[in-house]
mmCIF file of N, CA and C in Angstrom:
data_model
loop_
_atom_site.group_PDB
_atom_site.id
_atom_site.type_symbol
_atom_site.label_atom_id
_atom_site.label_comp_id
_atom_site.label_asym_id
_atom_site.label_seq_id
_atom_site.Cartn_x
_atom_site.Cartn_y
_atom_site.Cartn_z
ATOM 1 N N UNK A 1 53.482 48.871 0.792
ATOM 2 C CA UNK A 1 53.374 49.339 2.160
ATOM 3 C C UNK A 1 52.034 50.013 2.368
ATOM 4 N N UNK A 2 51.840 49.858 3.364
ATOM 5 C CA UNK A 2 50.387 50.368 3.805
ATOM 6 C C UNK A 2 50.487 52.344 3.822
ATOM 7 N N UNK A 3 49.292 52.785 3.266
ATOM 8 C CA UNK A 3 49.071 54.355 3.579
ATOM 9 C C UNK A 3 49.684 55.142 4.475
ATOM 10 N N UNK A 4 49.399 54.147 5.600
ATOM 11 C CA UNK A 4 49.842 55.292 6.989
ATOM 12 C C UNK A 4 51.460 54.819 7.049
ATOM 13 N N UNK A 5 52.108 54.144 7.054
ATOM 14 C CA UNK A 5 53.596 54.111 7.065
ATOM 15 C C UNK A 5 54.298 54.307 5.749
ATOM 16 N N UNK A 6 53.637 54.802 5.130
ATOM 17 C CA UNK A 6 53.804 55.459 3.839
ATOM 18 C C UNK A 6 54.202 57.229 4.579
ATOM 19 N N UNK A 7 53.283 57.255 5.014
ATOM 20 C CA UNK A 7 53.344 58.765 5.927
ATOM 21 C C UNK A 7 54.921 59.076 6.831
ATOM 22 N N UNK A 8 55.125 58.234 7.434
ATOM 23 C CA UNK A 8 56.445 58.231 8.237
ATOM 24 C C UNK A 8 57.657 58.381 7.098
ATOM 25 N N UNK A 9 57.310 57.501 6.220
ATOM 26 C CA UNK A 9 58.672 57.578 5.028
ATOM 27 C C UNK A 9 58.780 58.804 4.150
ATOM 28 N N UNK A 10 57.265 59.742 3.846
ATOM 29 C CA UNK A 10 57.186 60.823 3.680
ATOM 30 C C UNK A 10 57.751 61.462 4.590
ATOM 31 N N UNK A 11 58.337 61.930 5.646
ATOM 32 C CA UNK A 11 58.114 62.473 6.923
ATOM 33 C C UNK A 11 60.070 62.968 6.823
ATOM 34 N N UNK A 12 60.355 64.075 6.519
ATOM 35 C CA UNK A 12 61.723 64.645 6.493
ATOM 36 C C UNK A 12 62.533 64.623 8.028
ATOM 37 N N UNK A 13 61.572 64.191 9.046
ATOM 38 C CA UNK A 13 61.819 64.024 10.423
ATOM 39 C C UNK A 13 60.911 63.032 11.190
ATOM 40 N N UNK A 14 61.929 62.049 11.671
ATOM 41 C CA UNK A 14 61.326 61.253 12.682
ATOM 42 C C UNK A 14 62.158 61.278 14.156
ATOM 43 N N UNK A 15 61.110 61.663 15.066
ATOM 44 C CA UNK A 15 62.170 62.155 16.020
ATOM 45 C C UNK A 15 62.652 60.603 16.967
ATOM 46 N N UNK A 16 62.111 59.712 16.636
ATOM 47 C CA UNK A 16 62.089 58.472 17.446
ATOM 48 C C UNK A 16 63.584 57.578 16.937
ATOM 49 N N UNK A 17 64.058 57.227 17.896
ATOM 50 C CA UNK A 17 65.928 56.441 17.093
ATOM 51 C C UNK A 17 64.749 54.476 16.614
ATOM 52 N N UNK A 18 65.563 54.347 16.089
ATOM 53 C CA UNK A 18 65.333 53.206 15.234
ATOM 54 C C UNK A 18 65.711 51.691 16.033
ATOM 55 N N UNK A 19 66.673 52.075 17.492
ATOM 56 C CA UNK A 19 66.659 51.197 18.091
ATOM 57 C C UNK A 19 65.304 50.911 18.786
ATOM 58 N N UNK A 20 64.927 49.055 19.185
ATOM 59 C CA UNK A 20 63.502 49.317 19.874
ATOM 60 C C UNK A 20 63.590 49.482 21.288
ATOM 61 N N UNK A 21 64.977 49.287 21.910
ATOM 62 C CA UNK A 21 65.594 49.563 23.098
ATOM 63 C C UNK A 21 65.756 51.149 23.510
ATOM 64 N N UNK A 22 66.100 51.955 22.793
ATOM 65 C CA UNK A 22 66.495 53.056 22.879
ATOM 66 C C UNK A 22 64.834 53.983 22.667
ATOM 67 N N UNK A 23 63.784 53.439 21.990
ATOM 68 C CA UNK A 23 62.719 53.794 21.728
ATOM 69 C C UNK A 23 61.844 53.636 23.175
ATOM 70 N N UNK A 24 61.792 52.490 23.446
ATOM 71 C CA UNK A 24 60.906 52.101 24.631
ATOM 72 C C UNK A 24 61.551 52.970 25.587
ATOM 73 N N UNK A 25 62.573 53.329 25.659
ATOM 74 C CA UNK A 25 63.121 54.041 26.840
ATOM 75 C C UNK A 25 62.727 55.579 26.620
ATOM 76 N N UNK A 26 62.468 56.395 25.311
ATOM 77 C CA UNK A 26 61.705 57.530 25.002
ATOM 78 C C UNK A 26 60.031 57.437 25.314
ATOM 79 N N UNK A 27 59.570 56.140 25.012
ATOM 80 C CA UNK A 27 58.488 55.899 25.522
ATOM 81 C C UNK A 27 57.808 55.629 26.859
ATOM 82 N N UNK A 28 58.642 55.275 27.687
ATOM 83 C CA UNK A 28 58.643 54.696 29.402
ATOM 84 C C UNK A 28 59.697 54.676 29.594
ATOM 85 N N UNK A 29 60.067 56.042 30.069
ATOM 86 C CA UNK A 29 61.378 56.510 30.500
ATOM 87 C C UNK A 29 62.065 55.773 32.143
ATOM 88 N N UNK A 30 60.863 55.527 32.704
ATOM 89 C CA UNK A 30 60.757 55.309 34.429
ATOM 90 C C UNK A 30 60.960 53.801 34.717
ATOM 91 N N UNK A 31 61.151 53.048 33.353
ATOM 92 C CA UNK A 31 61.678 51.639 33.952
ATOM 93 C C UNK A 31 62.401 50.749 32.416
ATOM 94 N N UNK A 32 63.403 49.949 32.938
ATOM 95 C CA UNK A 32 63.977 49.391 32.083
ATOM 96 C C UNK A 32 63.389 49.242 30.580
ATOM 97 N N UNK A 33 64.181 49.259 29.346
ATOM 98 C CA UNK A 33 63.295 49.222 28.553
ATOM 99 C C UNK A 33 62.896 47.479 28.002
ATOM 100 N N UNK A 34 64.108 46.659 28.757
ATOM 101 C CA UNK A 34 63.883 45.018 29.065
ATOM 102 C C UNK A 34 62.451 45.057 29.524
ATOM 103 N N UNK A 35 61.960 45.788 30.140
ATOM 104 C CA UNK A 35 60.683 45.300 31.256
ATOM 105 C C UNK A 35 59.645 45.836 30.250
ATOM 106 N N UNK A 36 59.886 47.095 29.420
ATOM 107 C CA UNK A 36 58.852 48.045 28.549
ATOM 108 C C UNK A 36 58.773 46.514 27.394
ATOM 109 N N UNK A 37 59.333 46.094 26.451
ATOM 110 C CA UNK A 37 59.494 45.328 25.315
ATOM 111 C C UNK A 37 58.566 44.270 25.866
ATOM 112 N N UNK A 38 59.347 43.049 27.273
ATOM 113 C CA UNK A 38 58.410 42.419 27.407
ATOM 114 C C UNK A 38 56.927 42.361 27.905
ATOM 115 N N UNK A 39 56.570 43.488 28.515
ATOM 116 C CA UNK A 39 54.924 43.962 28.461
ATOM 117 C C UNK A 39 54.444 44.840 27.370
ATOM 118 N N UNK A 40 54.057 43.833 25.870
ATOM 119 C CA UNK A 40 53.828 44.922 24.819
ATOM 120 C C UNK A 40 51.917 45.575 25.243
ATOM 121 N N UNK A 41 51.574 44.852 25.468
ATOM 122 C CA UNK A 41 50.112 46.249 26.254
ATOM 123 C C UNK A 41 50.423 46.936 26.922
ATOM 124 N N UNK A 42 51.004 47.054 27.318
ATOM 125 C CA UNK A 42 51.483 48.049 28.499
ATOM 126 C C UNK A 42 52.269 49.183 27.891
ATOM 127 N N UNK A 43 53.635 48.880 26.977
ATOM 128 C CA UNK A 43 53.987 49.761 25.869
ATOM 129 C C UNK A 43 53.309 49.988 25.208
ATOM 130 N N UNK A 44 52.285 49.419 24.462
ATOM 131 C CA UNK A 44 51.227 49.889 23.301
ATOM 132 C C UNK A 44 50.372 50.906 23.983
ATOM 133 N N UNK A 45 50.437 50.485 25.111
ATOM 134 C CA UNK A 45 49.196 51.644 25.397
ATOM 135 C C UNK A 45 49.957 52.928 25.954
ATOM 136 N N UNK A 46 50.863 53.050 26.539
ATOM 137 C CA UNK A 46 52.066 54.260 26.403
ATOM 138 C C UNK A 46 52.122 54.652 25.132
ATOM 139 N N UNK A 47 52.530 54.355 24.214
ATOM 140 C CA UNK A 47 52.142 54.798 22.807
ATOM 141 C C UNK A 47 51.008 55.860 22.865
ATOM 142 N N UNK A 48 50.262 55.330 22.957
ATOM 143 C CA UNK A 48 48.816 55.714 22.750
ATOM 144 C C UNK A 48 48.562 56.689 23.330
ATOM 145 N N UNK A 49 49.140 57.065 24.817
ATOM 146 C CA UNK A 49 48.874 57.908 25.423
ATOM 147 C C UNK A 49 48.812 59.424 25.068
ATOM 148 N N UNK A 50 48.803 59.482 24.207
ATOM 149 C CA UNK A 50 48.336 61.213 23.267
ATOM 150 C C UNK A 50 47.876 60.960 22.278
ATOM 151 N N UNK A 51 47.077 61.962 20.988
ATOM 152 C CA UNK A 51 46.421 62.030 20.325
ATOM 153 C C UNK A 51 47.308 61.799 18.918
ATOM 154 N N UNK A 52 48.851 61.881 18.870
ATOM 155 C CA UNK A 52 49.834 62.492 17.796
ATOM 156 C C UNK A 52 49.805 60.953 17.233
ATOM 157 N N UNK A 53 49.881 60.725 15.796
ATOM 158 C CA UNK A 53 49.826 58.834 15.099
ATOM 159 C C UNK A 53 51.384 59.006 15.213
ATOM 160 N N UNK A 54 52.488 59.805 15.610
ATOM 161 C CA UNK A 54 53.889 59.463 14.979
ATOM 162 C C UNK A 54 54.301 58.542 15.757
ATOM 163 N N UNK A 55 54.362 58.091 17.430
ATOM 164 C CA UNK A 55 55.138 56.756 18.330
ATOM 165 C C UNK A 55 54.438 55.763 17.249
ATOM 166 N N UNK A 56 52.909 55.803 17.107
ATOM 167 C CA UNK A 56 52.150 55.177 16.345
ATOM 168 C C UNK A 56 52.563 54.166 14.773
ATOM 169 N N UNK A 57 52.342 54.962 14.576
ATOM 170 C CA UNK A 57 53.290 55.018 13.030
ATOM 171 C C UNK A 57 54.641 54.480 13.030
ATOM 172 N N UNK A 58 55.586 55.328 13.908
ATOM 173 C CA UNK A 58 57.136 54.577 13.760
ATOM 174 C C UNK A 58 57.306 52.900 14.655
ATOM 175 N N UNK A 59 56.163 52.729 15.480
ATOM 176 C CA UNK A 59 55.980 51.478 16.017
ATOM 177 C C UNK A 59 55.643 50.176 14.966
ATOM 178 N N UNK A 60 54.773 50.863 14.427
ATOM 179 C CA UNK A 60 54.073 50.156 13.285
ATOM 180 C C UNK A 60 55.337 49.487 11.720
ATOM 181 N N UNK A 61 55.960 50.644 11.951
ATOM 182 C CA UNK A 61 57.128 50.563 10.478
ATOM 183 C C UNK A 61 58.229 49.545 10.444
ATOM 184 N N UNK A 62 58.571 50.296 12.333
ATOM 185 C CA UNK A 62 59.804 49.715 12.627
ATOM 186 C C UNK A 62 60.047 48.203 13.478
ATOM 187 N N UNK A 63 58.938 48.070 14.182
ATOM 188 C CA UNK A 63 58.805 47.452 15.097
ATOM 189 C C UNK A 63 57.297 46.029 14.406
ATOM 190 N N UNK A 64 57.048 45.964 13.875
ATOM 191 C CA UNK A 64 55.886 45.082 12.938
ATOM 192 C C UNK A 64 54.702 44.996 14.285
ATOM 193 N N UNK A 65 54.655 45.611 14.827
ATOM 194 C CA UNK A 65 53.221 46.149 15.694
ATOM 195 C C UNK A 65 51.885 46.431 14.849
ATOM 196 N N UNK A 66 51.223 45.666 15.358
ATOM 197 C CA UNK A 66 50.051 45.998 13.873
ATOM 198 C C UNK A 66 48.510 46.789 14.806
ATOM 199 N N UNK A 67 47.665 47.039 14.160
ATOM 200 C CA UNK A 67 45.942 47.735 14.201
ATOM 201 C C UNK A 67 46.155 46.483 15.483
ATOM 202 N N UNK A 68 46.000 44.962 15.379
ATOM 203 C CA UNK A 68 45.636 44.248 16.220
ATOM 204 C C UNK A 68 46.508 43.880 17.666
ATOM 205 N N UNK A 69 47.585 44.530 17.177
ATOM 206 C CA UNK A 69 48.444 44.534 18.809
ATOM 207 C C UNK A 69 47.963 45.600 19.860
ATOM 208 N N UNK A 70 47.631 46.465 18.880
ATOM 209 C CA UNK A 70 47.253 47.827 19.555
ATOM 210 C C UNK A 70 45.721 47.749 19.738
ATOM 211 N N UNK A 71 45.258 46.888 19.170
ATOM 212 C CA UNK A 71 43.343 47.098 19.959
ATOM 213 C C UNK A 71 43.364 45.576 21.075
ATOM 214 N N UNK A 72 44.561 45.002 21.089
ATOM 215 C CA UNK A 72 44.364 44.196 21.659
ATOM 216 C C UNK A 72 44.921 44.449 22.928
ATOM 217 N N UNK A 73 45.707 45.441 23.608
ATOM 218 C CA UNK A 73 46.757 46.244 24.517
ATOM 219 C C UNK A 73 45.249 47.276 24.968
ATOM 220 N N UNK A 74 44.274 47.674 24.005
ATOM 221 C CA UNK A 74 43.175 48.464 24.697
ATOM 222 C C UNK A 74 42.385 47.341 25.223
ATOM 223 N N UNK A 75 42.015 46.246 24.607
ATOM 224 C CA UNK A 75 41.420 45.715 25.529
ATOM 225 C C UNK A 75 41.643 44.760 26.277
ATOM 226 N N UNK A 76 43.237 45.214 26.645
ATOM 227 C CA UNK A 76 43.788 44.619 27.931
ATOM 228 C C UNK A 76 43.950 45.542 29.185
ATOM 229 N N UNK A 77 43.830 46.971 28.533
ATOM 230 C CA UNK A 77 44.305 48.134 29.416
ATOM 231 C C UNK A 77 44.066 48.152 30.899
ATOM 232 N N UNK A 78 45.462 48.863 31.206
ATOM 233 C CA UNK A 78 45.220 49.183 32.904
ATOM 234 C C UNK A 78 44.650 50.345 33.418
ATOM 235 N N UNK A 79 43.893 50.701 34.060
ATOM 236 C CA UNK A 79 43.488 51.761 34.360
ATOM 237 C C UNK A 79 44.686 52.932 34.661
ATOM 238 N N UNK A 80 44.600 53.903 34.165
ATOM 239 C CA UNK A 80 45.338 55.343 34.741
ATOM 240 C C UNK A 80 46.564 55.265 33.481
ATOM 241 N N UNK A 81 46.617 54.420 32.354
ATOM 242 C CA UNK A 81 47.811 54.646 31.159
ATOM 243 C C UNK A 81 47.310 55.791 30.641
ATOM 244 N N UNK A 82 46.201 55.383 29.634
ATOM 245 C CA UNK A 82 45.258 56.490 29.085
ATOM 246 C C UNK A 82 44.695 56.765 29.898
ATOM 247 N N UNK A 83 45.091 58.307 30.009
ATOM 248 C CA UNK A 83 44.509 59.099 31.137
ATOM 249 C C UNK A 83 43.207 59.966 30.913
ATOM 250 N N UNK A 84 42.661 60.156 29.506
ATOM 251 C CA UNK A 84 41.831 60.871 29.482
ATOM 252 C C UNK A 84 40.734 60.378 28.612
ATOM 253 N N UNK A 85 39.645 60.618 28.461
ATOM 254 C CA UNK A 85 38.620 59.558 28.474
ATOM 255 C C UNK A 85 38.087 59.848 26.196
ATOM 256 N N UNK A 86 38.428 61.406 26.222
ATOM 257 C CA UNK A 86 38.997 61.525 24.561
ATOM 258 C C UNK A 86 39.924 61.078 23.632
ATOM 259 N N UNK A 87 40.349 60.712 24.958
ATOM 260 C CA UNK A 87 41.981 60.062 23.784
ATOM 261 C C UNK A 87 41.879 58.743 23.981
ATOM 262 N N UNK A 88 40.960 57.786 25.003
ATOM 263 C CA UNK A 88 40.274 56.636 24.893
ATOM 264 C C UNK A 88 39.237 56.515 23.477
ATOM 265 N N UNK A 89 38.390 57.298 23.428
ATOM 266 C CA UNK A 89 37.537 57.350 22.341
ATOM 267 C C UNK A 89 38.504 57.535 21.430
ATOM 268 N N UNK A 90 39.006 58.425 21.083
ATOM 269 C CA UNK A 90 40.077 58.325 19.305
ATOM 270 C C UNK A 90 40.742 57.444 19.323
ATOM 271 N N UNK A 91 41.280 56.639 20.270
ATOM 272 C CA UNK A 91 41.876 55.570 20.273
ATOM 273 C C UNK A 91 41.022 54.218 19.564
ATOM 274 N N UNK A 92 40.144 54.434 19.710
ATOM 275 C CA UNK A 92 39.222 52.960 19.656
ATOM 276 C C UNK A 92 38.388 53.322 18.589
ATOM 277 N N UNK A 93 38.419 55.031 17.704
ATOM 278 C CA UNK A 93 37.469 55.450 16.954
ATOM 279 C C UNK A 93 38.467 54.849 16.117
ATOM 280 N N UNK A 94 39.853 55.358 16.320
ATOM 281 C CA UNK A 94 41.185 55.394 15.042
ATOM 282 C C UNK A 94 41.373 53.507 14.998
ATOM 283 N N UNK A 95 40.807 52.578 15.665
ATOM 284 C CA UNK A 95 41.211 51.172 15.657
ATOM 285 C C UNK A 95 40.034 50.666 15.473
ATOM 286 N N UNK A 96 39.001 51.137 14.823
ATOM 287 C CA UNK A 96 37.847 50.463 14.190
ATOM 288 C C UNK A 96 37.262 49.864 15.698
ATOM 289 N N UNK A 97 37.123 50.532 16.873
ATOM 290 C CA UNK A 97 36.476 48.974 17.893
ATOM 291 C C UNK A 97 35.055 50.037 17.688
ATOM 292 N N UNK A 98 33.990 48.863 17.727
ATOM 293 C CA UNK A 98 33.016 49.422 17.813
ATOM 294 C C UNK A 98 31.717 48.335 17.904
ATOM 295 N N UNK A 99 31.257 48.303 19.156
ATOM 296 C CA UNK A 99 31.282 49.544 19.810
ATOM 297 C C UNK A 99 32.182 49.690 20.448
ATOM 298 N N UNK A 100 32.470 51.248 21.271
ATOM 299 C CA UNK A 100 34.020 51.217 21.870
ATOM 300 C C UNK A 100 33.908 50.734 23.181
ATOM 301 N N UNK A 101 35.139 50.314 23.456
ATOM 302 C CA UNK A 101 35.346 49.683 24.902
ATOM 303 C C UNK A 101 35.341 51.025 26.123
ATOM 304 N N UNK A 102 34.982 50.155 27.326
ATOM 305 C CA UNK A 102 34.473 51.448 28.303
ATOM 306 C C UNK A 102 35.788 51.632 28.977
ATOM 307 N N UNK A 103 35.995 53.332 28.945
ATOM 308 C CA UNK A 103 37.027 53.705 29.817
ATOM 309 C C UNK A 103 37.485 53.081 30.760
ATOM 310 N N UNK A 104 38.776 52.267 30.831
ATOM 311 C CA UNK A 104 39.252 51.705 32.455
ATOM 312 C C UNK A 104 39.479 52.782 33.230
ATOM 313 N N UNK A 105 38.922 52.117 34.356
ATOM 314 C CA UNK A 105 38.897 53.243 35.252
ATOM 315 C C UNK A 105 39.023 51.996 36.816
ATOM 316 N N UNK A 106 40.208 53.270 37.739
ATOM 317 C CA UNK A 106 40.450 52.519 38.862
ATOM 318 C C UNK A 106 39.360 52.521 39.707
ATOM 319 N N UNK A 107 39.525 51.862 40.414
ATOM 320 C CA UNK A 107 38.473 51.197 41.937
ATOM 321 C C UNK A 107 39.554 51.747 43.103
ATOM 322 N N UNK A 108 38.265 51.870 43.578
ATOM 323 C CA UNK A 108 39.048 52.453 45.069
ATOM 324 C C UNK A 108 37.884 52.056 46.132
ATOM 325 N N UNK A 109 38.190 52.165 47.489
ATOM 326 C CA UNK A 109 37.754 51.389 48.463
ATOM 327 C C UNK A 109 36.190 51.113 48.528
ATOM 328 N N UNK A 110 36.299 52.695 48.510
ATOM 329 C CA UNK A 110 34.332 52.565 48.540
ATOM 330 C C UNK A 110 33.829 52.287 47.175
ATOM 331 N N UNK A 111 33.832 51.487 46.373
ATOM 332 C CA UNK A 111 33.621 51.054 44.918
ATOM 333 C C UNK A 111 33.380 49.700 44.884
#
């Protein structure tokens, strides 16, 4: 097994349930978790949305989500998931992209 999911199995607490139904719904609480599963960029990048590797990690263990689902969900991203433009950079520092991809960012009228 790889280092970092080595870490989760170290880990005396995982607060995430093991279903991927019951998970996506801790992850994107605000819509079916049918609708979360079949848009995995869209869940991957909910994941992502904080700095903590554990959604990370237990995605990775439980769910066979790999480095390339998840740099491939960044550079599919919608503007306004990742909301902050640091946790874009560790995102893309922690997934080897480099150079890193430019913050999505929404458009609005006068743009």
């Amino acid at each position: 097994m790889s280092k970092t999911i080595d870490v989760i199995d170290d880990m005396e607490y995982d607060p995430y349930p093991i279903d991927i139904k019951s998970f996506a719904s801790t992850i994107i609480w605000f819509q079916s978790p049918e609708y979360t599963i079949n848009h995995p960029d869209r869940f991957l990048l909910y994941i992502m949305r904080t700095p903590q590797n554990l959604a990370y990690l237990h995605a990775k263990k439980h769910y066979g989500y790999t480095d390339d689902d998840f740099r491939q969900a960044l550079y599919n991203a919608e503007p306004g998931i990742i909301m902050y433009e640091h946790i874009w950079e560790l995102w893309n520092k922690r997934l080897n992209i480099n150079p890193p991809l430019p913050f999505p960012k929404r458009k609005f009228f006068s743009e």
